[in-house]
Coordinates of C-alpha atoms and ligand atoms in Angstrom, one line a residue:
M1 CA -7.7 -4.8 -8.2
N2 CA -10.9 -4.8 -9.7
T3 CA -13.4 -2.3 -11.5
R4 CA -15.4 -1.3 -8.4
V5 CA -11.9 -0.7 -6.3
M6 CA -10.2 0.4 -9.2
I7 CA -13.2 3.7 -9.8
E8 CA -13.4 3.9 -5.8
T9 CA -9.3 4.8 -6.0
T10 CA -9.5 7.2 -9.1
W11 CA -12.0 8.9 -7.0
R12 CA -9.9 9.3 -4.2
R13 CA -7.6 10.9 -6.7
R14 CA -9.6 12.9 -8.8
H15 CA -8.5 16.0 -8.8
W16 CA -4.7 14.7 -10.1
L17 CA -6.7 13.8 -13.6
F18 CA -7.2 17.0 -15.1
R19 CA -3.4 17.6 -14.7
L20 CA -2.3 13.8 -16.7
S21 CA -0.7 14.7 -19.9
P22 CA -2.0 13.7 -23.2
G23 CA 0.9 10.7 -23.4
Q24 CA -0.1 9.7 -19.7
I25 CA -4.0 9.8 -21.5
W26 CA -3.3 7.7 -23.9
N27 CA -1.0 5.3 -22.0
Y28 CA -3.5 4.5 -19.8
L29 CA -6.4 4.4 -23.2
V30 CA -3.6 1.2 -24.4
G31 CA -3.8 -0.2 -20.9
A32 CA -7.1 -0.7 -20.9
F33 CA -7.6 -1.9 -24.3
H34 CA -5.2 -4.7 -23.9
L35 CA -7.1 -5.3 -20.4
V36 CA -10.3 -5.8 -22.3
L37 CA -8.3 -7.9 -24.6
K38 CA -6.6 -9.8 -22.0
R39 CA -3.3 -9.3 -23.7
E40 CA -0.1 -10.9 -22.3
R41 CA 1.8 -9.0 -24.0
V42 CA 1.9 -5.0 -23.4
S43 CA 2.9 -2.3 -24.8
S44 CA 1.6 0.3 -22.5
F45 CA 4.0 1.0 -19.3
P46 CA 2.2 0.9 -15.5
G47 CA 0.4 3.8 -15.4
V48 CA 0.8 3.3 -12.0
V49 CA 4.2 2.3 -10.3
K50 CA 4.4 1.4 -6.7
I51 CA 8.3 2.6 -5.4
D52 CA 9.0 1.1 -2.2
I53 CA 12.3 3.5 -1.6
S54 CA 12.1 1.5 1.7
P55 CA 10.6 -0.7 4.1
I56 CA 12.0 0.4 6.8
C57 CA 9.4 2.1 9.4
N58 CA 9.7 3.7 13.0
L59 CA 6.3 2.5 14.3
S60 CA 4.9 -1.4 15.1
C61 CA 1.6 -1.6 14.2
T62 CA -0.6 -4.1 14.9
V63 CA -1.5 -5.4 11.1
C64 CA 2.0 -5.0 9.4
V65 CA 5.2 -6.0 8.8
H66 CA 6.7 -4.2 11.7
A67 CA 4.3 -5.8 14.4
D68 CA 5.8 -6.6 17.2
P69 CA 6.6 -10.3 16.9
N70 CA 5.4 -11.9 20.0
G71 CA 6.5 -15.0 19.1
N72 CA 5.3 -15.3 15.4
D73 CA 7.4 -17.3 13.4
A74 CA 7.2 -15.5 10.4
L75 CA 7.2 -11.9 11.8
E76 CA 10.1 -13.4 13.8
R77 CA 11.9 -13.6 10.3
Q78 CA 11.3 -10.2 8.9
R79 CA 14.4 -8.6 8.7
F80 CA 15.2 -4.5 7.8
A81 CA 18.1 -2.5 8.0
P82 CA 18.7 0.7 7.8
G83 CA 20.8 0.3 4.6
H84 CA 17.5 -0.3 2.8
K85 CA 16.8 2.1 1.1
M86 CA 16.9 2.8 -2.6
T87 CA 19.3 5.7 -3.6
V88 CA 18.7 8.8 -5.3
E89 CA 20.6 7.4 -8.6
Q90 CA 18.9 4.2 -8.7
F91 CA 15.5 6.2 -8.4
R92 CA 16.1 8.6 -11.2
K93 CA 16.6 5.5 -13.4
I94 CA 13.7 4.5 -12.9
I95 CA 12.0 7.6 -13.1
D96 CA 13.6 8.5 -16.5
Q97 CA 12.6 5.2 -18.0
I98 CA 8.6 5.6 -17.0
A99 CA 8.6 9.3 -17.5
G100 CA 5.7 10.8 -20.2
K101 CA 3.8 7.7 -19.6
T102 CA 3.2 6.3 -16.1
A103 CA 0.9 8.9 -14.5
T104 CA 1.4 8.5 -11.1
V105 CA 4.1 7.4 -8.5
S106 CA 3.3 6.0 -5.4
L107 CA 6.5 6.2 -3.1
Y108 CA 5.9 3.6 -0.1
T109 CA 4.4 0.1 -0.1
W110 CA 5.2 -1.7 3.5
G111 CA 7.5 1.5 5.6
D112 CA 6.8 5.0 6.0
P113 CA 8.3 6.9 3.1
M114 CA 9.2 9.5 5.6
T115 CA 11.8 7.7 7.0
H116 CA 14.1 8.2 4.0
P117 CA 16.5 10.4 4.3
D118 CA 15.7 11.9 0.4
L119 CA 12.1 11.8 -0.1
D120 CA 11.7 15.3 -0.6
E121 CA 14.5 15.3 -3.5
M122 CA 13.1 11.6 -4.6
C123 CA 9.6 13.9 -4.6
R124 CA 10.9 17.2 -6.8
I125 CA 12.8 14.5 -9.3
A126 CA 9.2 12.8 -10.2
A127 CA 7.5 15.9 -9.8
D128 CA 9.5 17.8 -12.3
A129 CA 9.6 14.7 -14.7
G130 CA 5.6 15.3 -15.0
L131 CA 4.1 12.7 -12.6
Q132 CA 1.8 13.2 -9.7
V133 CA 3.7 11.9 -6.9
H134 CA 1.7 9.7 -3.3
V135 CA 3.0 9.7 -0.2
S136 CA 0.8 8.3 2.8
T137 CA 2.3 8.5 5.6
N138 CA 2.4 7.5 9.8
F139 CA 2.9 11.3 10.1
S140 CA 4.5 11.2 13.6
F141 CA 7.4 12.4 13.3
G142 CA 9.3 15.1 15.3
F143 CA 10.1 17.4 12.5
K144 CA 10.9 20.7 12.6
E145 CA 9.4 23.3 10.8
D146 CA 12.2 24.0 7.8
R147 CA 11.6 19.8 7.1
L148 CA 7.3 20.3 7.1
R149 CA 8.1 23.8 4.7
S150 CA 10.6 21.2 3.0
I151 CA 7.4 18.2 2.3
V152 CA 5.3 21.5 1.2
E153 CA 7.5 22.6 -1.7
S154 CA 9.0 18.9 -2.6
G155 CA 6.3 19.2 -5.3
L156 CA 4.3 16.2 -4.2
T157 CA 0.6 15.7 -4.9
H158 CA -0.6 14.0 -2.8
L159 CA -0.2 13.6 1.1
T160 CA -2.3 10.7 3.2
V161 CA -2.0 10.7 6.6
C162 CA -2.9 8.2 8.4
V163 CA -4.9 9.2 11.3
D164 CA -7.2 6.0 13.0
G165 CA -8.4 8.2 16.7
L166 CA -8.0 11.7 18.1
S167 CA -7.6 10.3 21.3
Q168 CA -3.8 8.9 22.0
E169 CA -5.8 6.0 24.2
K170 CA -7.5 4.8 21.2
Y171 CA -4.7 5.6 18.7
Q172 CA -1.8 3.6 20.1
K173 CA -4.1 0.7 20.2
T174 CA -2.8 0.3 16.6
R175 CA -0.5 2.3 15.9
V176 CA 2.1 1.2 18.1
G177 CA 5.1 3.7 19.0
G178 CA 3.2 6.5 17.4
R179 CA 2.0 9.6 19.5
I180 CA -1.0 11.3 17.7
D181 CA 0.0 15.1 19.5
R182 CA 2.8 14.7 16.4
V183 CA 0.5 13.5 13.7
L184 CA -2.0 15.8 14.2
H185 CA 0.5 18.5 14.6
N186 CA 2.2 18.2 11.8
L187 CA -0.6 17.9 9.9
R188 CA -1.9 21.4 11.0
R189 CA 1.6 23.1 9.8
V190 CA 1.6 21.7 6.2
A191 CA -2.1 23.2 5.9
E192 CA -0.8 26.1 7.4
L193 CA 2.3 26.0 5.6
R194 CA 0.6 25.4 2.3
K195 CA -1.2 28.2 2.7
E196 CA 1.1 30.3 3.5
L197 CA 3.5 29.9 1.1
G198 CA 0.5 29.9 -1.7
R199 CA 0.5 27.0 -2.6
E200 CA -2.0 24.4 -4.4
Y201 CA -0.2 21.0 -4.0
P202 CA 0.2 18.6 -2.2
K203 CA -3.5 17.7 -1.8
L204 CA -4.1 16.8 2.0
E205 CA -6.3 13.5 2.9
M206 CA -7.0 12.5 6.5
Q207 CA -7.1 8.3 6.4
Y208 CA -9.2 7.5 9.4
I209 CA -9.1 3.4 10.2
K210 CA -12.2 2.1 11.7
Y211 CA -12.2 0.1 14.7
Q212 CA -15.0 -0.7 17.4
H213 CA -13.1 1.0 19.9
N214 CA -12.1 4.6 17.6
L215 CA -15.7 4.5 16.3
D216 CA -17.3 8.1 18.8
E217 CA -13.9 9.9 17.0
V218 CA -14.9 9.3 13.5
E219 CA -17.0 12.3 13.0
P220 CA -14.8 14.9 15.9
A221 CA -11.9 13.4 13.5
R222 CA -14.1 14.8 10.0
R223 CA -14.8 18.2 11.7
L224 CA -11.2 18.9 12.5
A225 CA -10.0 17.7 8.9
A226 CA -12.6 20.4 7.2
E227 CA -11.0 23.3 10.0
L228 CA -7.5 22.7 9.0
G229 CA -8.5 22.8 5.1
V230 CA -7.9 19.4 4.2
E231 CA -8.9 18.4 0.9
Q232 CA -10.3 14.3 1.8
F233 CA -11.5 12.5 5.2
S234 CA -11.4 8.7 4.1
D235 CA -12.2 6.8 6.5
F236 CA -12.6 3.0 6.7
W237 CA -12.7 0.0 8.6
G238 CA -8.9 -1.7 9.7
A239 CA -7.9 -5.7 9.5
L240 CA -7.2 -6.9 13.1
H241 CA -5.1 -9.7 11.8
N242 CA -1.7 -9.2 10.2
Y243 CA -0.5 -9.2 7.1
A244 CA 1.7 -12.6 8.1
D245 CA -1.8 -14.7 8.6
R246 CA -2.9 -14.0 5.0
E247 CA 0.0 -15.5 3.7
P248 CA -0.6 -18.4 1.5
D249 CA 1.3 -21.0 3.7
Q250 CA -1.6 -20.2 6.3
Y251 CA -4.3 -21.2 4.5
E252 CA -6.2 -23.2 2.2
T253 CA -6.8 -22.7 -1.3
L254 CA -9.7 -24.9 -3.1
R255 CA -9.8 -23.7 -6.4
P256 CA -9.7 -21.2 -9.0
K257 CA -12.2 -18.6 -9.8
P258 CA -14.4 -19.3 -13.2
N259 CA -13.9 -17.4 -15.9
Q260 CA -14.7 -13.7 -16.9
L261 CA -15.5 -11.4 -19.4
L262 CA -12.5 -8.8 -18.2
P263 CA -9.6 -10.0 -15.5
Q264 CA -10.4 -10.7 -12.2
C265 CA -7.7 -8.4 -11.4
Y266 CA -6.2 -4.9 -13.1
W267 CA -2.5 -4.6 -11.1
P268 CA -0.9 -7.0 -13.8
H269 CA -2.0 -4.6 -16.6
F270 CA -1.6 -1.0 -14.9
S271 CA 0.5 -1.7 -11.8
M272 CA 3.7 -2.2 -10.7
V273 CA 5.4 -2.7 -7.4
I274 CA 9.6 -1.5 -7.3
K275 CA 11.1 -2.6 -4.0
Y276 CA 13.8 -1.1 -2.7
N277 CA 16.3 -3.1 -4.2
G278 CA 14.9 -3.3 -8.0
D279 CA 12.8 -6.4 -7.4
V280 CA 9.4 -6.3 -8.7
I281 CA 6.7 -7.6 -8.0
P282 CA 3.2 -7.4 -9.1
C283 CA 1.2 -5.7 -6.1
C284 CA 1.1 -5.3 -2.5
E285 CA -1.9 -7.2 -1.7
H286 CA -0.2 -10.6 -1.5
R287 CA 2.7 -12.9 -0.6
M288 CA 3.9 -8.9 1.8
A289 CA 5.6 -10.8 4.7
A290 CA 7.4 -13.3 2.3
Q291 CA 9.1 -9.6 1.1
H292 CA 11.0 -9.6 4.3
M293 CA 11.3 -12.8 5.1
E294 CA 14.9 -14.3 5.7
G295 CA 14.4 -17.8 3.2
G296 CA 10.8 -16.2 2.2
D297 CA 9.0 -17.4 -0.6
A298 CA 9.1 -13.8 -2.4
R299 CA 8.4 -15.4 -6.0
V300 CA 9.8 -11.7 -7.5
F301 CA 9.7 -10.8 -11.2
G302 CA 12.9 -9.3 -11.7
N303 CA 14.7 -6.3 -11.1
A304 CA 14.9 -3.3 -12.4
F305 CA 18.2 -2.4 -11.4
E306 CA 19.7 -4.9 -13.9
T307 CA 17.0 -4.8 -16.3
S308 CA 14.7 -2.4 -18.0
V309 CA 11.5 -1.4 -16.4
A310 CA 10.0 -2.3 -20.0
E311 CA 11.6 -5.5 -19.9
V312 CA 10.6 -6.1 -16.7
W313 CA 7.2 -5.7 -17.6
N314 CA 6.5 -7.5 -20.2
N315 CA 8.7 -10.5 -19.2
E316 CA 7.6 -14.3 -18.9
E317 CA 6.1 -13.8 -14.9
Y318 CA 4.5 -10.4 -16.2
Q319 CA 2.4 -12.2 -19.2
K320 CA 1.8 -15.5 -16.8
A321 CA 0.1 -13.1 -14.9
R322 CA -2.3 -11.4 -17.2
R323 CA -2.9 -14.5 -18.4
I324 CA -3.9 -15.7 -14.8
V325 CA -6.0 -13.0 -14.0
S326 CA -7.3 -13.6 -17.2
N327 CA -8.8 -16.7 -16.4
P328 CA -7.8 -18.4 -13.3
E329 CA -9.1 -21.5 -14.1
V330 CA -5.5 -21.7 -16.5
V331 CA -4.1 -23.3 -13.5
N332 CA -5.7 -26.4 -13.8
R333 CA -3.7 -26.9 -18.1
E334 CA -0.6 -25.6 -16.6
P335 CA 0.3 -26.4 -13.0
E336 CA 3.3 -25.0 -13.3
L337 CA 1.8 -21.6 -13.5
R338 CA 0.9 -23.0 -9.2
K339 CA 4.7 -22.1 -8.7
H340 CA 3.3 -18.4 -10.1
F341 CA 3.0 -15.2 -7.7
C342 CA 0.0 -15.4 -8.1
D343 CA -0.7 -18.4 -7.1
G344 CA -3.4 -19.1 -4.3
C345 CA -4.1 -14.9 -4.3
F346 CA -7.7 -14.4 -2.8
V347 CA -8.9 -12.4 -5.3
I348 CA -8.6 -15.3 -7.9
F349 CA -8.6 -18.6 -5.8
D350 CA -11.6 -19.4 -3.6
T351 CA -10.1 -19.7 -0.9
E352 CA -10.5 -20.0 2.9
I353 CA -7.9 -16.7 3.7
Q354 CA -11.8 -15.5 5.4
K355 CA -10.7 -18.0 8.5
N356 CA -7.3 -15.7 9.2
S357 CA -8.6 -12.5 8.7
R358 CA -10.5 -10.2 11.8
W359 CA -12.0 -7.0 10.4
A360 CA -13.0 -4.5 12.6
N361 CA -16.8 -4.4 11.7
R362 CA -16.9 -7.9 12.6
H363 CA -13.9 -8.1 15.7
R364 CA -13.2 -5.9 18.6
W365 CA -9.7 -5.4 19.8
E366 CA -9.7 -6.5 23.0
E367 CA -11.0 -10.3 21.0
V368 CA -7.8 -10.4 19.6
F369 CA -5.5 -8.6 21.8
E370 CA -3.9 -7.5 25.4
M371 CA -2.0 -5.2 26.0
D372 CA 1.8 -6.5 27.6
E373 CA 3.4 -4.7 30.9
R374 CA 5.0 -2.4 28.6
G375 CA 1.4 -0.8 27.4
R376 CA 2.1 -2.6 23.5
P377 CA -0.3 -4.9 22.1
R378 CA -0.2 -8.1 22.4
R379 CA -1.9 -10.5 20.8
K380 CA -3.9 -12.9 23.1
P381 CA -2.3 -16.7 22.4
K382 CA -5.4 -18.0 21.3
D383 CA -7.6 -14.9 20.1
V384 CA -11.4 -15.6 21.5
T385 CA -12.2 -15.6 17.4
G386 CA -10.0 -19.2 17.4
L387 CA -6.9 -17.6 15.3
P388 CA -4.2 -18.9 16.2
A389 CA -1.1 -15.9 17.7
Ligands
SAM401 C1 1.3 -0.3 5.5 S1 1.3 1.4 5.5 C2 2.6 1.8 4.2 C3 2.7 3.8 4.5 C4 2.3 4.6 6.0 N1 3.6 3.4 6.8 C5 1.2 4.0 6.5 O1 1.0 3.2 7.6 O2 0.1 4.9 5.7 C6 0.4 1.0 3.9 C7 -0.9 1.4 4.2 O3 -2.2 -0.1 5.1 C8 -2.7 1.2 5.9 N2 -3.0 0.6 7.2 C9 -2.4 0.4 8.3 N3 -3.1 -0.7 9.0 C10 -4.0 -1.0 8.6 C11 -4.9 -1.9 9.0 N4 -4.9 -2.1 10.1 N5 -5.8 -2.5 8.4 C12 -6.0 -1.5 7.2 N6 -5.1 -0.8 6.7 C13 -4.6 -0.5 7.2 C14 -2.3 2.2 5.9 O4 -2.9 3.2 6.3 C15 -1.9 2.5 4.6 O5 -2.7 3.3 3.7
SF4_402 S1 3.0 3.0 9.9 FE1 2.9 2.4 8.5 S2 4.6 1.1 7.6 FE2 5.1 1.6 9.2 S3 4.1 -0.5 10.8 FE3 2.4 1.1 10.1 S4 1.1 0.4 8.7 FE4 3.2 -0.4 9.0
SF4_403 S1 -1.7 -11.8 -7.1 FE1 -1.6 -11.0 -8.4 S2 -4.4 -11.6 -8.4 FE2 -3.4 -11.1 -6.4 S3 -4.0 -9.2 -6.6 FE3 -2.0 -9.6 -7.0 S4 -1.7 -9.8 -9.1 FE4 -3.9 -9.7 -8.4

């Protein structure tokens, strides 16, 4: 995350800003002060805490740790179990510690938050503590009316619904196992219920990930969003690679990026990711597959259930993270930093990660995938762009 990404993200969440308390605004300002001064220890709290209440998902999207492995070793080694869920009590303890300082909690990372049976209660706990609550979902669930009402009444601030196509044929090319009729039904009903119940929140966002094959449905989707009363329509180019292709052991790291005036990543000063089991990592941009892989090189910073959030936030690993992003060249002087989570990250190192990346503005789905006999996408044994399966 750099200045441009931070401004874009803030703009997408602009209707939250006037709901921030003086304490939350002050916390952000203190965080910004520490960032500009490249401080390693900070007296602010993370402005945004991503709480991965469960990494479980009902779909197998092609980009994701949940993708059909089709022989890919890293994906074969992913492990997800029904018990991989944060409890309400564990969640409440985190919220108690960050309330009054942290502005926002985002209740997802690698799974779908709607799979967690206590999501609505968690939203209520966070909202009652004065936090903005964000959820992003595939929304491809056969929800009954009372569940949709419960979501609307949960205190959720912002609901992002992923609509990557309007026709089932196009949608399922990347949203594997999903049903677009359910997604659109749920979104429509949430918008209607919000109106019927006279509520202003949750604000609704339709997120449209673009691929060459679904471009003709972008404008109809935008019109549909407006018709439903959805506040935001966001579209961006999608990835046709898988997160596992971008693990640091899959590409060459050339050199650290040269020092600049400001830190080159803002995550370690402003945000924290807490996994369902309490483990803490600084972001969801790097070592993603390793987080769920048996024997994966996850390099977690600490555990928010075993110590306090504040303790982890200023522990040695967090201080190292702030040191590295403040001047990536420090790894040349301190070789032990090569064992750190951030080592090899494309944000602060020149790398050859682009060789493993397949962005949809440059590549077509057919170059990378074919449909198998069950009608599910399968990576071609060697895609025509040269990326090995
Ligand atoms: C791993 S998902 C977890 C949340 C939820 N299950 C969902 O899909 O929105 C996190 C983010 O990845 C995005 N995403 C999914 N497929 C993508 C793709 N092919 N390229 C880029 N981002 C993608 C999702 O839309 C979401 O914003
Ligand atoms: S819905 Fe989200 S978490 Fe689930 S497989 Fe797709 S991208 Fe991954
Ligand atoms: S790995 Fe470190 S440098 Fe890279 S995005 Fe995450 S926090 Fe920033």
